[in-house]
Each structure stands twice: as C-alpha cells, then as structure tokens.
PDB file of C-alpha atoms in Angstrom:
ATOM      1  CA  UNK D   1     171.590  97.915 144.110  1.00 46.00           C
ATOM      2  CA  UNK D   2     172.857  98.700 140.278  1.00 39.00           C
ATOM      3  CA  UNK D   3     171.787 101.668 139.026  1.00 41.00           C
ATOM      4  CA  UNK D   4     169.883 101.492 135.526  1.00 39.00           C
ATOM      5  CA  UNK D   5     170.205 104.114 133.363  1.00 41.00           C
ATOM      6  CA  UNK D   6     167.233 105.140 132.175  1.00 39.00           C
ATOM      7  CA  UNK D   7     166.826 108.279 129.364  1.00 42.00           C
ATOM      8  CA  UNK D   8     162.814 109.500 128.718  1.00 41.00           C
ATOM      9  CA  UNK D   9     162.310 111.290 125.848  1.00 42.00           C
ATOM     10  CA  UNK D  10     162.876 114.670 126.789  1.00 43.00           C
ATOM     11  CA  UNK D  11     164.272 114.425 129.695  1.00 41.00           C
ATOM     12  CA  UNK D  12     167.948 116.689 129.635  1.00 41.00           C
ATOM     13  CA  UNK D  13     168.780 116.272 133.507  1.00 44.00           C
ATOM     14  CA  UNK D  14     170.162 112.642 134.100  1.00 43.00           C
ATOM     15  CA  UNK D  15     170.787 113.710 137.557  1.00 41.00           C
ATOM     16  CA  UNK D  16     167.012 112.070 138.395  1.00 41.00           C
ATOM     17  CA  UNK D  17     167.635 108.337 137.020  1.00 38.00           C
ATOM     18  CA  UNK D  18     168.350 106.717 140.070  1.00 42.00           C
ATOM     19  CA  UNK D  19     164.851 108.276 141.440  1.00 42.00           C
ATOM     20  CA  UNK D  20     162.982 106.137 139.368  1.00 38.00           C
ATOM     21  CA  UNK D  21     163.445 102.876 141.476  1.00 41.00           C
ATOM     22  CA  UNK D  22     161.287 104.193 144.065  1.00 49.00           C
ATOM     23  CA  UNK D  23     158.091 103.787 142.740  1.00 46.00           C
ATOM     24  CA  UNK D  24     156.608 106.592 144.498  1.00 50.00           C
ATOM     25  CA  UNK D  25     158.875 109.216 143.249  1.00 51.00           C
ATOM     26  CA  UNK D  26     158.516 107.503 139.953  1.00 44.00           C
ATOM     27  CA  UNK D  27     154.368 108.006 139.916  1.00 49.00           C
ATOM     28  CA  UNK D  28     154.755 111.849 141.275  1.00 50.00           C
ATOM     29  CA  UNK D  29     157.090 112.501 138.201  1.00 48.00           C
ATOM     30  CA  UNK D  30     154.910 110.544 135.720  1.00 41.00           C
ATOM     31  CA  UNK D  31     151.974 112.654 136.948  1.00 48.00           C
ATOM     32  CA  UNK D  32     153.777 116.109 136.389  1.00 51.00           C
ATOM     33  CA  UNK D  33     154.826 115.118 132.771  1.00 47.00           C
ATOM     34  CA  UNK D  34     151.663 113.977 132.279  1.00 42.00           C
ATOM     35  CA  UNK D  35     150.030 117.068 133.245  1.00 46.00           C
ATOM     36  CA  UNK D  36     152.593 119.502 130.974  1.00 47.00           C
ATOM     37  CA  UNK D  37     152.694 117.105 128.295  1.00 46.00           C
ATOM     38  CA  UNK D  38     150.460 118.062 124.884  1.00 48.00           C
ATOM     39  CA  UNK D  39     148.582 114.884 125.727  1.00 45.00           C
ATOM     40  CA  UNK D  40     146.440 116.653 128.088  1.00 44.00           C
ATOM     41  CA  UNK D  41     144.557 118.244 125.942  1.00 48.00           C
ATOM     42  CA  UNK D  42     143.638 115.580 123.954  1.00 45.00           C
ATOM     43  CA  UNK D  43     142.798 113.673 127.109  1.00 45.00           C
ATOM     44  CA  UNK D  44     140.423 116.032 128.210  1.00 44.00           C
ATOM     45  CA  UNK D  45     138.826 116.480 124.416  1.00 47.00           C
ATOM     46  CA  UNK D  46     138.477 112.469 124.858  1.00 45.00           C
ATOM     47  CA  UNK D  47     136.230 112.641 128.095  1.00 43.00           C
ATOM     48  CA  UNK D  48     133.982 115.632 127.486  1.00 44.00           C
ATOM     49  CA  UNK D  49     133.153 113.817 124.281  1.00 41.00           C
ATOM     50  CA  UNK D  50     132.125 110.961 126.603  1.00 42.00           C
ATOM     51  CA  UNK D  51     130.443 112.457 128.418  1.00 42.00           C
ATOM     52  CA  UNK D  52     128.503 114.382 125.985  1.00 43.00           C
ATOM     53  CA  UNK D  53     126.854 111.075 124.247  1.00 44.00           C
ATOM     54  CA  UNK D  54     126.229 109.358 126.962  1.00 46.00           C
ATOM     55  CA  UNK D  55     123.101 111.553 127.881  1.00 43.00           C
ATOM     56  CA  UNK D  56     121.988 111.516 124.063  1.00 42.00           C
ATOM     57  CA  UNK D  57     122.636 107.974 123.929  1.00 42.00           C
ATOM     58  CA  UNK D  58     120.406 107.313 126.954  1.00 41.00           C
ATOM     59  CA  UNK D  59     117.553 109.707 125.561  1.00 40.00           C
ATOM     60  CA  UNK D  60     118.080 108.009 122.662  1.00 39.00           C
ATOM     61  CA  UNK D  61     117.220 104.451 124.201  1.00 42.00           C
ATOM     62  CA  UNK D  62     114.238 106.435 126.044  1.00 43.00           C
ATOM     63  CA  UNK D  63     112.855 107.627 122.623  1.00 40.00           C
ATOM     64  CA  UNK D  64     113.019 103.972 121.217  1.00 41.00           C
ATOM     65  CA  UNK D  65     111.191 103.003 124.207  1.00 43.00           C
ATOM     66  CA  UNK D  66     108.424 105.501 124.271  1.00 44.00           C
ATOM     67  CA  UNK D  67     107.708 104.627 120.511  1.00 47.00           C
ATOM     68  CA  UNK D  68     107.770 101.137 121.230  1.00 52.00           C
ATOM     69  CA  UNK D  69     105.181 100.895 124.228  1.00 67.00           C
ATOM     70  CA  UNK D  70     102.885 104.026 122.509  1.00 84.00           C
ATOM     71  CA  UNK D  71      98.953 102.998 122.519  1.00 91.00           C
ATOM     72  CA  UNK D  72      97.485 103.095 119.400  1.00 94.00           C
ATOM     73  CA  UNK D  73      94.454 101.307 120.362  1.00 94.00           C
ATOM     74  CA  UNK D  74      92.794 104.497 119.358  1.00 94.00           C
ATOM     75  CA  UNK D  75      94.433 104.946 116.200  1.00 96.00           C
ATOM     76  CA  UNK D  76      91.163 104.512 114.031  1.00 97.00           C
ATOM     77  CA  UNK D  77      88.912 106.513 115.916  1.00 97.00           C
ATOM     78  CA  UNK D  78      88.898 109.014 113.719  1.00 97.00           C
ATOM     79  CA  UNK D  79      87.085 106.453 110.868  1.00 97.00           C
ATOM     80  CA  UNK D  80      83.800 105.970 112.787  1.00 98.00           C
ATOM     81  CA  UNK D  81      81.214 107.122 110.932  1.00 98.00           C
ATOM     82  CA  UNK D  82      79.795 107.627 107.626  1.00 98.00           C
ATOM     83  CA  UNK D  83      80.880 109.026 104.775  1.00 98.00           C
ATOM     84  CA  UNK D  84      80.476 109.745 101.571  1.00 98.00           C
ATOM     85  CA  UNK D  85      83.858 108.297  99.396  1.00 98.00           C
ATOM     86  CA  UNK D  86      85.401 109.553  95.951  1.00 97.00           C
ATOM     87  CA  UNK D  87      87.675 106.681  94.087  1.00 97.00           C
ATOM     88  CA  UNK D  88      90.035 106.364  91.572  1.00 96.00           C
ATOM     89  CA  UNK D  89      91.081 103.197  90.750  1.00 96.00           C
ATOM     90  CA  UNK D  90      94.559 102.675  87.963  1.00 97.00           C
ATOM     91  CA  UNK D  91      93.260 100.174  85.421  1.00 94.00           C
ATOM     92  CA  UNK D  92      96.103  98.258  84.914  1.00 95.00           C
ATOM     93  CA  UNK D  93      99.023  98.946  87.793  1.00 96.00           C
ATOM     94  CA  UNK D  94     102.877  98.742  87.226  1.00 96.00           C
ATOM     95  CA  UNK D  95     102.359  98.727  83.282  1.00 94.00           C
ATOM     96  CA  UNK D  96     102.958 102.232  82.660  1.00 92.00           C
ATOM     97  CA  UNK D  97      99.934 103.468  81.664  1.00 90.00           C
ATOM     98  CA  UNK D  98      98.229 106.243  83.672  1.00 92.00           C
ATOM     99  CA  UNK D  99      94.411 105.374  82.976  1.00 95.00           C
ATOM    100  CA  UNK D 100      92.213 105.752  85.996  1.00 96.00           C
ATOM    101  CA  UNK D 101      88.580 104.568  86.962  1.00 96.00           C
ATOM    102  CA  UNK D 102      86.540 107.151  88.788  1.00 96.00           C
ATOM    103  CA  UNK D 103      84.182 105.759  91.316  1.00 96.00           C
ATOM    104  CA  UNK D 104      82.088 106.808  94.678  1.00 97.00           C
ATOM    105  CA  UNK D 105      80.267 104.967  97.276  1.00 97.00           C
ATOM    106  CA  UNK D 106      79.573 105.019 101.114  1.00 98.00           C
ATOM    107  CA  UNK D 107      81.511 103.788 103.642  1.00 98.00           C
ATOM    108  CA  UNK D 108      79.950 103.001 106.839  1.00 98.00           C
ATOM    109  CA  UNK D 109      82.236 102.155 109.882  1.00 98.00           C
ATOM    110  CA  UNK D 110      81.418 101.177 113.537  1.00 98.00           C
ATOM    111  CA  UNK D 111      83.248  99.548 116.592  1.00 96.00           C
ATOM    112  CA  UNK D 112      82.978  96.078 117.463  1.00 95.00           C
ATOM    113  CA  UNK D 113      84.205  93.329 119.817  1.00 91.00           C
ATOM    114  CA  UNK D 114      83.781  95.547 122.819  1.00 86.00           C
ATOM    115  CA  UNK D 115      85.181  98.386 121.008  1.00 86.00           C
ATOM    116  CA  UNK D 116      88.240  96.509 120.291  1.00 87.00           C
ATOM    117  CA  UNK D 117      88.091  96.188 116.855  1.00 95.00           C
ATOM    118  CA  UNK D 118      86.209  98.441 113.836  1.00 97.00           C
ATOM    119  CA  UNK D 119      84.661  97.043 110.922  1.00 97.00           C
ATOM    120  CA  UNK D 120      84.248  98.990 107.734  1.00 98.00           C
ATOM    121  CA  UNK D 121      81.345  98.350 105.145  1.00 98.00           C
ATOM    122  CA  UNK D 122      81.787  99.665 101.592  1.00 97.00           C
ATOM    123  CA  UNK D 123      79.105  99.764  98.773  1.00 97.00           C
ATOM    124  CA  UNK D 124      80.448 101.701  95.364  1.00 96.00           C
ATOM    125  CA  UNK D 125      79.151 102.361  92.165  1.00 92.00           C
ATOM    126  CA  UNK D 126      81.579 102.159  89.648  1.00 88.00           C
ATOM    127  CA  UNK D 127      81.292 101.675  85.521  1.00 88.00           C
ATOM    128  CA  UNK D 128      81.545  97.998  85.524  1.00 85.00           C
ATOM    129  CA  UNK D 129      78.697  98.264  88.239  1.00 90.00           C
ATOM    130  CA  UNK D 130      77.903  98.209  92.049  1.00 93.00           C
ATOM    131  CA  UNK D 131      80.134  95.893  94.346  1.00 91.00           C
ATOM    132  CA  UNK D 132      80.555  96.304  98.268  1.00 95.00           C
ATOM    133  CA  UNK D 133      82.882  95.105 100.711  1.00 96.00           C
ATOM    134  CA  UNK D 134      84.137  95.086 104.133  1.00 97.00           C
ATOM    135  CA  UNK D 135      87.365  95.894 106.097  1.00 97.00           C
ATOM    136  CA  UNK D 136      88.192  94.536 109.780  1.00 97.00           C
ATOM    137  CA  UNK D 137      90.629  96.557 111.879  1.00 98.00           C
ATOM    138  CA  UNK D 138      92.657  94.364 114.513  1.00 97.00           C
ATOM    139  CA  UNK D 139      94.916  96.494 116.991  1.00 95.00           C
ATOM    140  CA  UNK D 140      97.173  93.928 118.552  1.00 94.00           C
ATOM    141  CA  UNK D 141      98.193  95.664 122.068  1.00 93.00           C
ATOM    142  CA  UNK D 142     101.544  93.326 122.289  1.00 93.00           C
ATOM    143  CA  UNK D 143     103.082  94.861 118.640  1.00 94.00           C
ATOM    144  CA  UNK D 144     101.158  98.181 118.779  1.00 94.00           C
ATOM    145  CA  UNK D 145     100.296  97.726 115.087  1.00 96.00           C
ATOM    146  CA  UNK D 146      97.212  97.272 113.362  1.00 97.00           C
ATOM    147  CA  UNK D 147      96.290  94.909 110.736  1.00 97.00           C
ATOM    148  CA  UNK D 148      93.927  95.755 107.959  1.00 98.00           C
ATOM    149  CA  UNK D 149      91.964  92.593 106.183  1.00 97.00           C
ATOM    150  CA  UNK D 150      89.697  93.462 103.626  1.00 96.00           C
ATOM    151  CA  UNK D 151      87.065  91.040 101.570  1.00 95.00           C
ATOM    152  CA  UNK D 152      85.201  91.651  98.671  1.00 91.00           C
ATOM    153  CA  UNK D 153      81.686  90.563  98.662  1.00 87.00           C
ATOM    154  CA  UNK D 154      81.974  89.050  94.884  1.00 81.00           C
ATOM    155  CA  UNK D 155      84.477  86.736  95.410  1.00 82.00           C
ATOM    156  CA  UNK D 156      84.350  86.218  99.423  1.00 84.00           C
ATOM    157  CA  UNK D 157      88.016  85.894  99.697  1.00 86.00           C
ATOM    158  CA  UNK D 158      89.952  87.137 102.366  1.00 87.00           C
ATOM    159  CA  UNK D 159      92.947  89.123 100.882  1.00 87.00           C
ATOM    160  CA  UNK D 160      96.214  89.322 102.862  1.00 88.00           C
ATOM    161  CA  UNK D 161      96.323  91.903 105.243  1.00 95.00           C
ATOM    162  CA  UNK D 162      98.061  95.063 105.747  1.00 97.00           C
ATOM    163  CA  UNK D 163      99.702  95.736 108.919  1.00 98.00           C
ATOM    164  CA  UNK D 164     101.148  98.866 110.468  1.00 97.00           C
ATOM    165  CA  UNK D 165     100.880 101.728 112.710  1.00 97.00           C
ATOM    166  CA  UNK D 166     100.383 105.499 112.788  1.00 97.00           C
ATOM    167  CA  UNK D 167     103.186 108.542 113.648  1.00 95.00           C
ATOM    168  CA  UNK D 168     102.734 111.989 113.202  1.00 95.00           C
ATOM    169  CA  UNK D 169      98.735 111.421 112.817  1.00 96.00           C
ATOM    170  CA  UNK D 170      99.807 109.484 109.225  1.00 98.00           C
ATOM    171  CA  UNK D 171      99.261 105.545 109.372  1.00 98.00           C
ATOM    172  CA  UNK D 172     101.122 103.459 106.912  1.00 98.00           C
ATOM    173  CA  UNK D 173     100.636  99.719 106.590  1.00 98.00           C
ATOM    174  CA  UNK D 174     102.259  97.103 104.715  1.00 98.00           C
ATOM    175  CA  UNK D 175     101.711  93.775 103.058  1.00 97.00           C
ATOM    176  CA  UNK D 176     103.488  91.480 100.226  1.00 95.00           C
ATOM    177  CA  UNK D 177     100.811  90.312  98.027  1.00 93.00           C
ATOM    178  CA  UNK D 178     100.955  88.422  94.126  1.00 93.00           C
ATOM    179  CA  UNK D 179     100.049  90.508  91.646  1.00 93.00           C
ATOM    180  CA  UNK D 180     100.122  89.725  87.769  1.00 91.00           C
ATOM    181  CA  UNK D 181     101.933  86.458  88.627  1.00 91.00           C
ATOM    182  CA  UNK D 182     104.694  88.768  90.285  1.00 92.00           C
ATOM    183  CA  UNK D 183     105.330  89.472  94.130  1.00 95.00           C
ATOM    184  CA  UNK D 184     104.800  93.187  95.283  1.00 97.00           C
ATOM    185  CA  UNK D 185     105.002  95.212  98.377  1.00 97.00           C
ATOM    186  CA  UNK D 186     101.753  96.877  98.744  1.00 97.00           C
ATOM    187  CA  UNK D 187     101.467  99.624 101.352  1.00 98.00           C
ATOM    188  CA  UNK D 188      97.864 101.546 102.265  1.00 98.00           C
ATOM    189  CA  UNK D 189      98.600 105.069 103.593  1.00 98.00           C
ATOM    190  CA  UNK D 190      95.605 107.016 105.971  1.00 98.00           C
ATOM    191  CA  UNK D 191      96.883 110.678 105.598  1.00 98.00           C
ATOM    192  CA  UNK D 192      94.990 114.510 106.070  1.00 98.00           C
ATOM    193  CA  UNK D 193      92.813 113.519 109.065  1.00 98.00           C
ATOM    194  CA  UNK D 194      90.771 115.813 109.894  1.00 97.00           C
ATOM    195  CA  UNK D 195      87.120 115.699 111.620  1.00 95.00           C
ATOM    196  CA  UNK D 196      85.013 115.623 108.882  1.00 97.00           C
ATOM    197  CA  UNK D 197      87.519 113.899 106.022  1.00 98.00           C
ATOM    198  CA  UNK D 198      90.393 111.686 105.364  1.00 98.00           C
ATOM    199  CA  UNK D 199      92.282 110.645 102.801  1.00 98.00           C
ATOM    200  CA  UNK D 200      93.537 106.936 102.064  1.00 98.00           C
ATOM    201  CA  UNK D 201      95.666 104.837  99.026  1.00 98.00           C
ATOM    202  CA  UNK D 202      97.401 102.356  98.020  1.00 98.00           C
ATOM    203  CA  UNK D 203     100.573 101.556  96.017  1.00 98.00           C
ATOM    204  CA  UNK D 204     102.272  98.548  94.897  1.00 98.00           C
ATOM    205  CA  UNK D 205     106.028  98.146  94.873  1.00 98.00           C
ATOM    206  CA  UNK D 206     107.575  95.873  92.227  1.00 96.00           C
ATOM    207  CA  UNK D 207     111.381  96.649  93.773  1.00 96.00           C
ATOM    208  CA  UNK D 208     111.235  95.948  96.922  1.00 95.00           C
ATOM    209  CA  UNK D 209     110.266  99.152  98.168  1.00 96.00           C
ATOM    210  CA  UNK D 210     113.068 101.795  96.472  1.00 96.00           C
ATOM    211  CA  UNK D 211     109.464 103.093  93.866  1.00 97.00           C
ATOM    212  CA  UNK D 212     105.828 103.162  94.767  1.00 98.00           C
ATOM    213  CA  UNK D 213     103.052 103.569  92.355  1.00 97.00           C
ATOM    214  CA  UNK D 214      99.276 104.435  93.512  1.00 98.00           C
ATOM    215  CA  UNK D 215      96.882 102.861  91.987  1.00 97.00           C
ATOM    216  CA  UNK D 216      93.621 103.480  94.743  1.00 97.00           C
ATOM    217  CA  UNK D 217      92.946 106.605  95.963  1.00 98.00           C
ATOM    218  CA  UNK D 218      90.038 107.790  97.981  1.00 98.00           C
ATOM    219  CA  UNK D 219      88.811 110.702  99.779  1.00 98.00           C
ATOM    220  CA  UNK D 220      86.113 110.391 102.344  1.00 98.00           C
ATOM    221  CA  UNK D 221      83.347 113.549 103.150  1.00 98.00           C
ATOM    222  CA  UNK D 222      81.933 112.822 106.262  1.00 98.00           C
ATOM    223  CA  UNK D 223      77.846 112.092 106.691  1.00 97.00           C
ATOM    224  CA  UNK D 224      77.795 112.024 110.090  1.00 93.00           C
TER     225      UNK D 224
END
C-alpha cells in the first residue's frame, strides 16, 4: 500500500505518517492531541455552561407552570363585606386637566352562585346626586382570571368587562373600551389589602399601554 504523506499542524516528527492508516492508532493519537491541545479548555467551559442552564431552564418551565395552574378562585375574598367607600372621580380624563370629583357611598358585597361568583352593590352620593350600581365577579377556573362587569343603574347598560388576575396580593385587570370617540386600554388595579380596607382605581391608556392616567380612585373602610 502507498504511503500518504500526511503533515498536521504541529506535528515536527514525520516518522508517525504511515501510522495514520490504521485507524486505531490514528483515534489514540487524535485523543492525546486533543487532550494537550488549548481546545480543552474551551471544551470543558462549553459543557459546564450546559449544564448549568439546563436546571434553571427546567425550574424555569416549573415556575411558568405553577403560575399558570395557581387557584385564584379565592382571589376576592377579601371584598365580602361592607364598607364604607371614599371617591374621586377626574372630570374630564386624558385632557390634561387635573380636576377631581369627591364622592362616598357604601359598597355592599356578598357571594353568589354557590359561592362561585361575588356581586358588588354600590350606592354613592356625589354633587350631581345619588346613583348606585352593581359589579359581578366571574372566576373562570380554565384561564385562572377573573372578569369584572359592572352596570350602572341609570342607564342599565352592561359596560365591557375587565379581566385579570392577582400576584403578589395586587390584582390588575384589563379591558379596551371607547372613550371620547377614541379607543383606550383601561386597567382597574385592587392594591393595599388589608382586613379592614382596600384600595381600588382605574386608568385609561390612550397609547397602547406605554402611559396610564387615573381617573377613579377609591378607598374602602370596612363596616363589617
């Protein structure tokens, strides 16, 4: 058999060429210039770094999973009751002005449907006189998310509802609504629960989310 001359890079002693047809010596040799060659190193960085995400990524995928399946059936517990509520109300939202109605009322709120659902009766006394309302509170147990639907006794009219969920004991929910012949985003925020108060408001978004401006806020005393 001819002999092929072969010349690694860095190899000075020739006297080894012909050992490369047999493929065994060949693999020993590759393995020992493998294993003093600077690659090594890098080799080595290569598969710790592997090995170090693939734990985080799993824990990762666990995290996403917990939040995902979390009950929040009970979410709104904490709003059973009555209470005594303090309002201010923007007068005209997303205009720039900074002109606020003060109002208070009470809010009465008790568990229907088996428990499954809350509903939320408001009666306030404001300046341009007394109005009342009512709020339903839907948990659907498929998203884990709630959906707020509130209707004001005047005008009987179902407005679109929020929908959301709570983390870190803060509940945000979300809706796209007309205002002023213009879409917004319009997200109501439960915040500072406590046992005897809570806060909640609303802001409208008129770019898509980037700026928020409240224009209901409300702080509720409990009754009992």
């Amino acid at each position: 058999m001819k002999t092929i001359e072969l010349h690694p890079a860095g190899m000075a002693d020739n006297s080894q060429i012909g050992n490369y047809i047999n493929k065994e010596n060949f693999g020993k040799h590759l393995k020992s210039r493998l294993a003093s060659s600077t690659l090594l190193p890098l080799i080595l960085l290569v598969c710790c770094v592997a090995l170090l995400l693939r734990p985080t990524h799993c824990a990762a995928q666990q995290t996403a999973t917990t939040l995902v399946s979390r009950d929040g059936s009970h979410d709104f517990d904490f709003n059973i009751g009555t209470w005594k509520t303090q309002i201010k109300r923007l007068k005209n939202p997303l205009s720039g002005t900074t002109e606020w109605i003060n109002m208070e009322g009470t809010v009465t709120v008790r568990k229907v449907c088996g428990g499954k659902a809350s509903l939320e009766e408001i009666e306030v006394n404001s300046p341009g006189g007394h109005w009342e309302g009512a709020t339903l509170f839907l948990y659907n147990p498929t998203s884990h998310q709630w959906s707020q639907n509130f209707v004001s006794a005047g005008d009987n009219i179902l407005e679109s509802p929020t929908i959301g969920s709570f983390k870190n004991n803060v509940g945000e929910l979300f809706a796209q609504e007309t205002y002023e012949g213009r879409r917004v985003l319009v997200r109501g925020t439960w915040s500072h629960i406590v046992a005897n108060s809570h806060q909640y408001e609303e802001a409208y978004s008129a770019d898509g989310g980037k700026t928020w401006e409240t224009y209901f806020s409300a702080s509720l005393t409990r009754i009992k």
